[in-house]
Amino acid sequence: MLTAGQILQLIRNGSCRTRKELIEYTGLSRSTITDRVDRLIDAGYIHESGVGTSGGGRPPSVLEVDATKRLMLVADLGATHARVALTDLAARPMAEESTEMRIELGPEAVLSWVRQAFQRMLDRTGRPASEVCGIGLDLPGSVDHTTGRVIRSFLMPGWDDHPVGDAIGETYDVPILVENDANAMALGEWWSFWRHTDSLILIKVSTGIGTGIVLDGSIYRGVEEAAGNIGHVRIRETDDRVCTCGSRGCVASLASGHAVAGDLGQELSRDVVRLVQAGDPEAIAVTQEAGRTLGIVLATAVSLLNPGVLVLAGDMAETREHYLTGIREIVYRRSLPYTTRNLEIVTTSLGDRAGIVGMAVIVMEHVLSPSAVDAALATAVP
């Protein structure tokens, strides 16, 4: 016996568009389908829109997800930036806001800005906080997405074990999901452009290097929530540079935006982007070499996972093809030809909005899951 939440999934994925199709697809009685559909309509999850093709008699009403009655709040927090968005239940943006902000300021200052920005967006759109059904935040470190706590991050002093979810939950009594930023970005890219491929790897190269992996449409996090820590693979243990993790020779200490900036006498990865875009020959050469260094590790990832696409994101993706050229050169040279035959190596299509889009999708999938919908219907006031 399918629940109302499971019926909703059939409508969401396009398997069934009318009550008649639901009856035929599920084998449930008309009265059962009517009960499930009416409950979903009354709760604002779906609505009737237009009419379908009639086989004779009155044309049936088409059932569609109602994305307008519930809202989501999401935040993408990087090492040096913060971006927030208010979206509908289809992950479509209604308002956005961003600022330059260092994550090292600590959880109190950063999350206070997030809470205030959330309220500003609600005020601008004239929507009440009661319509918010879920919140998502991504952070540049390993997080326990089940508890909403930061596990560890070398870029976030003072954040370890901080209850991020609880801090936001002081204002909103809704599910609050916390995710690694590269994971969110990877899902955002996959959802928006690459759903035809089974696997995607996104490499975020900015201050540090992070990796998000999507397998069969789901984020792969690993046993200890540490999958994707490619930036701390050591490839030159005799190198003098010390990584943020305390080791020597990590790929992040050699090929991150911060590392390239240091090699060029600059402070930030965005300074590197500025130089490369201006055609500075030294900046271009150092950037391409950094891409080759990262390509050594990515060639192993390609051999291990055989992804359909590698996506370069973060500040270094804005160096046009220069960083990407270095990656391509080494990946294609060091990987077996049949593992790269259909591999696409590209820069991000969503740019600095990838994390926001990914978090919106994460929250959307959670609040519209069968278990969440059935739980919400069970507690709804008759």
mmCIF file of C-alpha atoms in Angstrom, residues 54-366:
data_model
loop_
_atom_site.group_PDB
_atom_site.id
_atom_site.type_symbol
_atom_site.label_atom_id
_atom_site.label_comp_id
_atom_site.label_asym_id
_atom_site.label_seq_id
_atom_site.Cartn_x
_atom_site.Cartn_y
_atom_site.Cartn_z
ATOM 1 C CA SER A 54 -9.148 12.472 -22.512
ATOM 2 C CA GLY A 55 -9.933 8.977 -23.680
ATOM 3 C CA GLY A 56 -13.582 9.944 -23.761
ATOM 4 C CA GLY A 57 -15.691 11.931 -21.360
ATOM 5 C CA ARG A 58 -14.457 14.696 -19.102
ATOM 6 C CA PRO A 59 -10.730 15.510 -19.511
ATOM 7 C CA PRO A 60 -8.727 14.613 -16.371
ATOM 8 C CA SER A 61 -6.994 17.264 -14.274
ATOM 9 C CA VAL A 62 -3.193 17.196 -14.363
ATOM 10 C CA LEU A 63 -1.455 16.885 -11.000
ATOM 11 C CA GLU A 64 1.701 18.931 -10.443
ATOM 12 C CA VAL A 65 3.961 19.699 -7.528
ATOM 13 C CA ASP A 66 3.054 23.076 -6.021
ATOM 14 C CA ALA A 67 6.414 24.774 -5.525
ATOM 15 C CA THR A 68 4.991 28.119 -4.437
ATOM 16 C CA LYS A 69 3.570 27.495 -0.971
ATOM 17 C CA ARG A 70 6.799 26.422 0.729
ATOM 18 C CA LEU A 71 10.154 28.171 0.825
ATOM 19 C CA MET A 72 13.753 27.118 1.404
ATOM 20 C CA LEU A 73 16.691 29.110 2.752
ATOM 21 C CA VAL A 74 20.204 28.101 1.727
ATOM 22 C CA ALA A 75 23.713 29.406 2.354
ATOM 23 C CA ASP A 76 27.027 28.744 0.633
ATOM 24 C CA LEU A 77 29.957 29.629 2.887
ATOM 25 C CA GLY A 78 33.477 29.626 1.452
ATOM 26 C CA ALA A 79 36.843 30.580 2.884
ATOM 27 C CA THR A 80 36.401 34.212 1.822
ATOM 28 C CA HIS A 81 32.754 34.603 0.792
ATOM 29 C CA ALA A 82 29.188 34.034 1.908
ATOM 30 C CA ARG A 83 26.158 33.717 -0.358
ATOM 31 C CA VAL A 84 22.543 33.097 0.667
ATOM 32 C CA ALA A 85 19.364 32.492 -1.286
ATOM 33 C CA LEU A 86 15.628 32.181 -0.767
ATOM 34 C CA THR A 87 14.092 29.649 -3.167
ATOM 35 C CA ASP A 88 10.768 28.009 -3.825
ATOM 36 C CA LEU A 89 10.267 24.264 -3.476
ATOM 37 C CA ALA A 90 11.550 23.669 -7.003
ATOM 38 C CA ALA A 91 14.901 25.236 -6.046
ATOM 39 C CA ARG A 92 14.155 28.336 -8.134
ATOM 40 C CA PRO A 93 15.748 31.474 -6.618
ATOM 41 C CA MET A 94 13.480 34.237 -5.356
ATOM 42 C CA ALA A 95 16.146 36.377 -3.691
ATOM 43 C CA GLU A 96 19.902 36.222 -3.224
ATOM 44 C CA GLU A 97 22.558 38.117 -1.297
ATOM 45 C CA SER A 98 26.335 37.767 -1.078
ATOM 46 C CA THR A 99 29.271 39.384 0.683
ATOM 47 C CA GLU A 100 33.013 39.084 1.105
ATOM 48 C CA MET A 101 33.541 37.397 4.471
ATOM 49 C CA ARG A 102 36.325 35.255 5.869
ATOM 50 C CA ILE A 103 35.172 31.984 7.401
ATOM 51 C CA GLU A 104 37.997 32.303 9.942
ATOM 52 C CA LEU A 105 36.010 35.062 11.664
ATOM 53 C CA GLY A 106 34.350 32.165 13.466
ATOM 54 C CA PRO A 107 30.892 30.653 13.716
ATOM 55 C CA GLU A 108 29.297 33.378 15.820
ATOM 56 C CA ALA A 109 30.060 36.214 13.405
ATOM 57 C CA VAL A 110 29.458 34.250 10.215
ATOM 58 C CA LEU A 111 26.242 32.547 11.278
ATOM 59 C CA SER A 112 24.906 35.799 12.712
ATOM 60 C CA TRP A 113 25.284 37.346 9.248
ATOM 61 C CA VAL A 114 23.555 34.330 7.699
ATOM 62 C CA ARG A 115 20.569 34.602 10.052
ATOM 63 C CA GLN A 116 20.235 38.321 9.386
ATOM 64 C CA ALA A 117 20.543 37.811 5.629
ATOM 65 C CA PHE A 118 17.855 35.132 5.734
ATOM 66 C CA GLN A 119 15.494 37.562 7.431
ATOM 67 C CA ARG A 120 16.336 40.350 4.987
ATOM 68 C CA MET A 121 15.392 38.154 2.030
ATOM 69 C CA LEU A 122 12.099 37.166 3.638
ATOM 70 C CA ASP A 123 11.357 40.815 4.331
ATOM 71 C CA ARG A 124 12.198 41.851 0.752
ATOM 72 C CA THR A 125 9.893 39.241 -0.739
ATOM 73 C CA GLY A 126 7.145 39.795 1.818
ATOM 74 C CA ARG A 127 7.050 36.122 2.811
ATOM 75 C CA PRO A 128 6.645 34.932 6.414
ATOM 76 C CA ALA A 129 9.174 32.690 8.146
ATOM 77 C CA SER A 130 6.358 30.184 8.716
ATOM 78 C CA GLU A 131 6.507 29.257 5.024
ATOM 79 C CA VAL A 132 10.136 28.104 5.305
ATOM 80 C CA CYS A 133 10.166 24.305 5.269
ATOM 81 C CA GLY A 134 13.905 23.604 5.215
ATOM 82 C CA ILE A 135 17.332 25.220 5.471
ATOM 83 C CA GLY A 136 20.689 24.166 4.065
ATOM 84 C CA LEU A 137 24.253 25.418 4.591
ATOM 85 C CA ASP A 138 27.505 24.294 3.050
ATOM 86 C CA LEU A 139 30.945 24.856 4.564
ATOM 87 C CA PRO A 140 34.553 24.392 3.368
ATOM 88 C CA GLY A 141 35.333 21.423 5.601
ATOM 89 C CA SER A 142 34.250 17.942 6.613
ATOM 90 C CA VAL A 143 30.834 17.954 8.259
ATOM 91 C CA ASP A 144 28.612 15.369 9.881
ATOM 92 C CA HIS A 145 25.522 15.932 7.783
ATOM 93 C CA THR A 146 23.394 13.889 10.204
ATOM 94 C CA THR A 147 24.157 16.091 13.247
ATOM 95 C CA GLY A 148 24.891 19.398 11.545
ATOM 96 C CA ARG A 149 28.325 19.691 13.164
ATOM 97 C CA VAL A 150 31.688 20.505 11.628
ATOM 98 C CA ILE A 151 34.028 17.519 11.958
ATOM 99 C CA ARG A 152 37.235 19.201 10.854
ATOM 100 C CA SER A 153 38.482 21.933 8.595
ATOM 101 C CA PHE A 154 41.944 23.332 8.121
ATOM 102 C CA LEU A 155 40.478 26.581 6.794
ATOM 103 C CA MET A 156 38.001 27.131 9.649
ATOM 104 C CA PRO A 157 39.675 27.718 13.023
ATOM 105 C CA GLY A 158 37.142 27.680 15.838
ATOM 106 C CA TRP A 159 34.523 25.730 13.888
ATOM 107 C CA ASP A 160 35.412 22.155 14.843
ATOM 108 C CA ASP A 161 32.441 20.392 16.467
ATOM 109 C CA HIS A 162 30.392 23.585 16.326
ATOM 110 C CA PRO A 163 26.637 22.808 16.188
ATOM 111 C CA VAL A 164 25.898 24.760 13.007
ATOM 112 C CA GLY A 165 22.419 23.283 12.648
ATOM 113 C CA ASP A 166 21.483 24.159 16.219
ATOM 114 C CA ALA A 167 22.753 27.713 15.799
ATOM 115 C CA ILE A 168 20.459 28.313 12.835
ATOM 116 C CA GLY A 169 17.647 26.328 14.450
ATOM 117 C CA GLU A 170 17.347 28.925 17.199
ATOM 118 C CA THR A 171 15.294 30.934 14.713
ATOM 119 C CA TYR A 172 13.667 28.263 12.519
ATOM 120 C CA ASP A 173 12.012 25.034 13.638
ATOM 121 C CA VAL A 174 12.568 23.172 10.368
ATOM 122 C CA PRO A 175 15.040 20.560 9.088
ATOM 123 C CA ILE A 176 18.496 22.115 8.804
ATOM 124 C CA LEU A 177 20.986 20.312 6.594
ATOM 125 C CA VAL A 178 24.729 20.959 6.670
ATOM 126 C CA GLU A 179 27.036 19.813 3.867
ATOM 127 C CA ASN A 180 30.586 20.170 2.595
ATOM 128 C CA ASP A 181 30.814 22.941 0.006
ATOM 129 C CA ALA A 182 32.420 20.844 -2.758
ATOM 130 C CA ASN A 183 29.739 18.168 -2.294
ATOM 131 C CA ALA A 184 26.994 20.765 -2.648
ATOM 132 C CA MET A 185 28.659 22.266 -5.720
ATOM 133 C CA ALA A 186 29.043 18.841 -7.330
ATOM 134 C CA LEU A 187 25.358 18.050 -6.837
ATOM 135 C CA GLY A 188 24.387 21.487 -8.144
ATOM 136 C CA GLU A 189 26.368 20.955 -11.353
ATOM 137 C CA TRP A 190 25.098 17.397 -11.790
ATOM 138 C CA TRP A 191 21.467 18.380 -11.220
ATOM 139 C CA SER A 192 21.623 21.348 -13.570
ATOM 140 C CA PHE A 193 23.616 19.955 -16.490
ATOM 141 C CA TRP A 194 24.835 16.370 -16.109
ATOM 142 C CA ARG A 195 21.948 14.168 -15.022
ATOM 143 C CA HIS A 196 22.538 11.985 -18.057
ATOM 144 C CA THR A 197 25.828 10.745 -16.572
ATOM 145 C CA ASP A 198 26.125 8.269 -13.708
ATOM 146 C CA SER A 199 29.158 9.838 -12.067
ATOM 147 C CA LEU A 200 30.672 13.288 -11.735
ATOM 148 C CA ILE A 201 33.703 14.641 -9.905
ATOM 149 C CA LEU A 202 33.884 18.342 -9.110
ATOM 150 C CA ILE A 203 37.196 19.880 -8.033
ATOM 151 C CA LYS A 204 36.945 23.222 -6.275
ATOM 152 C CA VAL A 205 40.259 25.070 -6.456
ATOM 153 C CA SER A 206 40.243 28.360 -4.565
ATOM 154 C CA THR A 207 42.023 29.057 -1.289
ATOM 155 C CA GLY A 208 42.275 25.277 -0.871
ATOM 156 C CA ILE A 209 41.295 22.255 -2.934
ATOM 157 C CA GLY A 210 38.126 20.270 -2.288
ATOM 158 C CA THR A 211 36.375 17.555 -4.230
ATOM 159 C CA GLY A 212 32.738 16.521 -4.489
ATOM 160 C CA ILE A 213 31.719 13.155 -5.892
ATOM 161 C CA VAL A 214 28.272 12.302 -7.247
ATOM 162 C CA LEU A 215 27.564 8.635 -7.948
ATOM 163 C CA ASP A 216 24.211 7.515 -9.366
ATOM 164 C CA GLY A 217 22.707 10.885 -8.502
ATOM 165 C CA SER A 218 23.781 10.874 -4.847
ATOM 166 C CA ILE A 219 26.671 12.503 -3.003
ATOM 167 C CA TYR A 220 29.351 10.017 -1.999
ATOM 168 C CA ARG A 221 30.675 11.065 1.407
ATOM 169 C CA GLY A 222 32.707 8.079 2.598
ATOM 170 C CA VAL A 223 32.629 6.205 5.909
ATOM 171 C CA GLU A 224 34.084 9.108 7.906
ATOM 172 C CA GLU A 225 32.440 11.871 5.811
ATOM 173 C CA ALA A 226 35.939 12.470 4.398
ATOM 174 C CA ALA A 227 35.594 11.437 0.747
ATOM 175 C CA GLY A 228 37.000 14.048 -1.594
ATOM 176 C CA ASN A 229 39.950 15.197 0.540
ATOM 177 C CA ILE A 230 42.105 15.143 -2.558
ATOM 178 C CA GLY A 231 43.867 18.349 -1.581
ATOM 179 C CA HIS A 232 45.719 16.527 1.186
ATOM 180 C CA VAL A 233 47.141 13.723 -0.923
ATOM 181 C CA ARG A 234 50.914 14.041 -0.527
ATOM 182 C CA ILE A 235 52.874 13.912 -3.754
ATOM 183 C CA ARG A 236 56.170 15.671 -2.817
ATOM 184 C CA GLU A 237 57.047 14.881 0.781
ATOM 185 C CA THR A 238 60.424 16.622 0.492
ATOM 186 C CA ASP A 239 58.857 19.950 -0.483
ATOM 187 C CA ASP A 240 59.562 22.782 1.931
ATOM 188 C CA ARG A 241 56.031 24.143 1.877
ATOM 189 C CA VAL A 242 53.840 23.144 4.801
ATOM 190 C CA CYS A 243 50.169 22.540 4.091
ATOM 191 C CA THR A 244 47.379 23.859 6.301
ATOM 192 C CA CYS A 245 46.995 20.293 7.574
ATOM 193 C CA GLY A 246 50.582 20.347 8.878
ATOM 194 C CA SER A 247 52.059 17.956 6.313
ATOM 195 C CA ARG A 248 54.514 18.699 3.528
ATOM 196 C CA GLY A 249 53.984 18.114 -0.148
ATOM 197 C CA CYS A 250 50.174 18.020 -0.172
ATOM 198 C CA VAL A 251 48.675 18.849 -3.538
ATOM 199 C CA ALA A 252 46.873 21.812 -1.909
ATOM 200 C CA SER A 253 50.209 23.307 -0.813
ATOM 201 C CA LEU A 254 51.435 23.019 -4.408
ATOM 202 C CA ALA A 255 48.419 23.627 -6.655
ATOM 203 C CA SER A 256 45.705 25.509 -4.759
ATOM 204 C CA GLY A 257 44.855 29.097 -5.566
ATOM 205 C CA HIS A 258 46.570 30.129 -2.353
ATOM 206 C CA ALA A 259 49.725 28.229 -3.341
ATOM 207 C CA VAL A 260 49.797 29.734 -6.832
ATOM 208 C CA ALA A 261 49.255 33.200 -5.364
ATOM 209 C CA GLY A 262 52.230 32.664 -3.059
ATOM 210 C CA ASP A 263 54.413 31.560 -5.955
ATOM 211 C CA LEU A 264 53.541 34.788 -7.756
ATOM 212 C CA GLY A 265 53.988 37.057 -4.736
ATOM 213 C CA GLN A 266 50.250 37.636 -4.451
ATOM 214 C CA GLU A 267 47.872 37.237 -1.523
ATOM 215 C CA LEU A 268 44.700 35.654 -2.903
ATOM 216 C CA SER A 269 43.654 33.229 -5.618
ATOM 217 C CA ARG A 270 41.579 36.027 -7.111
ATOM 218 C CA ASP A 271 44.788 38.004 -7.594
ATOM 219 C CA VAL A 272 46.035 35.099 -9.711
ATOM 220 C CA VAL A 273 42.855 35.171 -11.781
ATOM 221 C CA ARG A 274 43.329 38.885 -12.380
ATOM 222 C CA LEU A 275 46.906 38.380 -13.591
ATOM 223 C CA VAL A 276 46.014 35.439 -15.846
ATOM 224 C CA GLN A 277 43.081 37.253 -17.387
ATOM 225 C CA ALA A 278 45.407 40.201 -18.057
ATOM 226 C CA GLY A 279 47.729 37.864 -19.987
ATOM 227 C CA ASP A 280 50.648 37.863 -17.539
ATOM 228 C CA PRO A 281 53.003 35.158 -18.941
ATOM 229 C CA GLU A 282 54.460 34.122 -15.575
ATOM 230 C CA ALA A 283 51.021 33.798 -13.999
ATOM 231 C CA ILE A 284 49.833 31.715 -16.940
ATOM 232 C CA ALA A 285 52.857 29.407 -16.750
ATOM 233 C CA VAL A 286 52.569 28.884 -12.980
ATOM 234 C CA THR A 287 48.817 28.318 -13.267
ATOM 235 C CA GLN A 288 49.242 25.673 -15.971
ATOM 236 C CA GLU A 289 51.920 23.902 -13.926
ATOM 237 C CA ALA A 290 49.586 23.872 -10.912
ATOM 238 C CA GLY A 291 46.944 22.256 -13.115
ATOM 239 C CA ARG A 292 49.455 19.568 -14.101
ATOM 240 C CA THR A 293 50.245 18.905 -10.449
ATOM 241 C CA LEU A 294 46.584 18.438 -9.577
ATOM 242 C CA GLY A 295 46.174 16.342 -12.727
ATOM 243 C CA ILE A 296 48.532 13.720 -11.262
ATOM 244 C CA VAL A 297 46.056 12.982 -8.470
ATOM 245 C CA LEU A 298 42.991 13.359 -10.694
ATOM 246 C CA ALA A 299 44.374 10.742 -13.105
ATOM 247 C CA THR A 300 44.216 8.261 -10.229
ATOM 248 C CA ALA A 301 40.659 9.355 -9.421
ATOM 249 C CA VAL A 302 39.674 8.843 -13.063
ATOM 250 C CA SER A 303 41.158 5.346 -13.076
ATOM 251 C CA LEU A 304 39.418 4.509 -9.800
ATOM 252 C CA LEU A 305 35.928 5.916 -10.467
ATOM 253 C CA ASN A 306 35.780 6.225 -14.276
ATOM 254 C CA PRO A 307 33.556 9.338 -14.110
ATOM 255 C CA GLY A 308 31.678 10.776 -17.046
ATOM 256 C CA VAL A 309 32.747 14.337 -16.272
ATOM 257 C CA LEU A 310 35.325 16.284 -14.281
ATOM 258 C CA VAL A 311 34.213 19.807 -13.398
ATOM 259 C CA LEU A 312 36.697 22.475 -12.346
ATOM 260 C CA ALA A 313 35.133 25.065 -10.033
ATOM 261 C CA GLY A 314 36.288 27.758 -7.641
ATOM 262 C CA ASP A 315 38.414 30.821 -8.342
ATOM 263 C CA MET A 316 40.921 28.973 -10.507
ATOM 264 C CA ALA A 317 38.154 27.985 -12.917
ATOM 265 C CA GLU A 318 38.084 31.676 -13.857
ATOM 266 C CA THR A 319 41.586 31.460 -15.357
ATOM 267 C CA ARG A 320 39.754 30.420 -18.502
ATOM 268 C CA GLU A 321 41.438 27.360 -20.020
ATOM 269 C CA HIS A 322 44.853 27.773 -18.408
ATOM 270 C CA TYR A 323 44.444 25.731 -15.203
ATOM 271 C CA LEU A 324 42.189 23.304 -17.038
ATOM 272 C CA THR A 325 44.790 22.780 -19.765
ATOM 273 C CA GLY A 326 47.283 21.502 -17.195
ATOM 274 C CA ILE A 327 44.713 19.103 -15.747
ATOM 275 C CA ARG A 328 43.720 17.751 -19.159
ATOM 276 C CA GLU A 329 47.326 17.245 -20.224
ATOM 277 C CA ILE A 330 48.181 14.972 -17.294
ATOM 278 C CA VAL A 331 44.841 13.169 -16.945
ATOM 279 C CA TYR A 332 44.836 12.117 -20.594
ATOM 280 C CA ARG A 333 48.540 11.204 -20.487
ATOM 281 C CA ARG A 334 48.371 9.100 -17.315
ATOM 282 C CA SER A 335 44.985 7.407 -17.699
ATOM 283 C CA LEU A 336 44.142 4.413 -19.853
ATOM 284 C CA PRO A 337 42.559 5.564 -23.120
ATOM 285 C CA TYR A 338 39.295 3.696 -22.604
ATOM 286 C CA THR A 339 38.750 5.375 -19.198
ATOM 287 C CA THR A 340 38.914 8.823 -20.808
ATOM 288 C CA ARG A 341 37.242 7.972 -24.125
ATOM 289 C CA ASN A 342 33.960 9.578 -23.074
ATOM 290 C CA LEU A 343 35.304 11.737 -20.246
ATOM 291 C CA GLU A 344 34.506 15.438 -20.379
ATOM 292 C CA ILE A 345 36.796 17.827 -18.483
ATOM 293 C CA VAL A 346 35.114 21.223 -18.199
ATOM 294 C CA THR A 347 34.826 24.330 -16.085
ATOM 295 C CA THR A 348 31.755 24.989 -13.964
ATOM 296 C CA SER A 349 28.618 26.160 -15.727
ATOM 297 C CA LEU A 350 27.014 27.534 -12.558
ATOM 298 C CA GLY A 351 30.061 29.495 -11.439
ATOM 299 C CA ASP A 352 29.814 30.875 -7.909
ATOM 300 C CA ARG A 353 26.159 29.780 -7.680
ATOM 301 C CA ALA A 354 26.952 26.044 -7.761
ATOM 302 C CA GLY A 355 26.899 25.692 -3.980
ATOM 303 C CA ILE A 356 23.615 27.562 -3.623
ATOM 304 C CA VAL A 357 21.940 25.437 -6.290
ATOM 305 C CA GLY A 358 23.306 22.223 -4.800
ATOM 306 C CA MET A 359 22.128 23.068 -1.279
ATOM 307 C CA ALA A 360 18.675 23.959 -2.597
ATOM 308 C CA VAL A 361 18.484 20.560 -4.307
ATOM 309 C CA ILE A 362 19.652 18.798 -1.140
ATOM 310 C CA VAL A 363 16.986 20.506 0.967
ATOM 311 C CA MET A 364 14.306 19.981 -1.705
ATOM 312 C CA GLU A 365 15.012 16.257 -1.938
ATOM 313 C CA HIS A 366 14.903 15.962 1.841
#
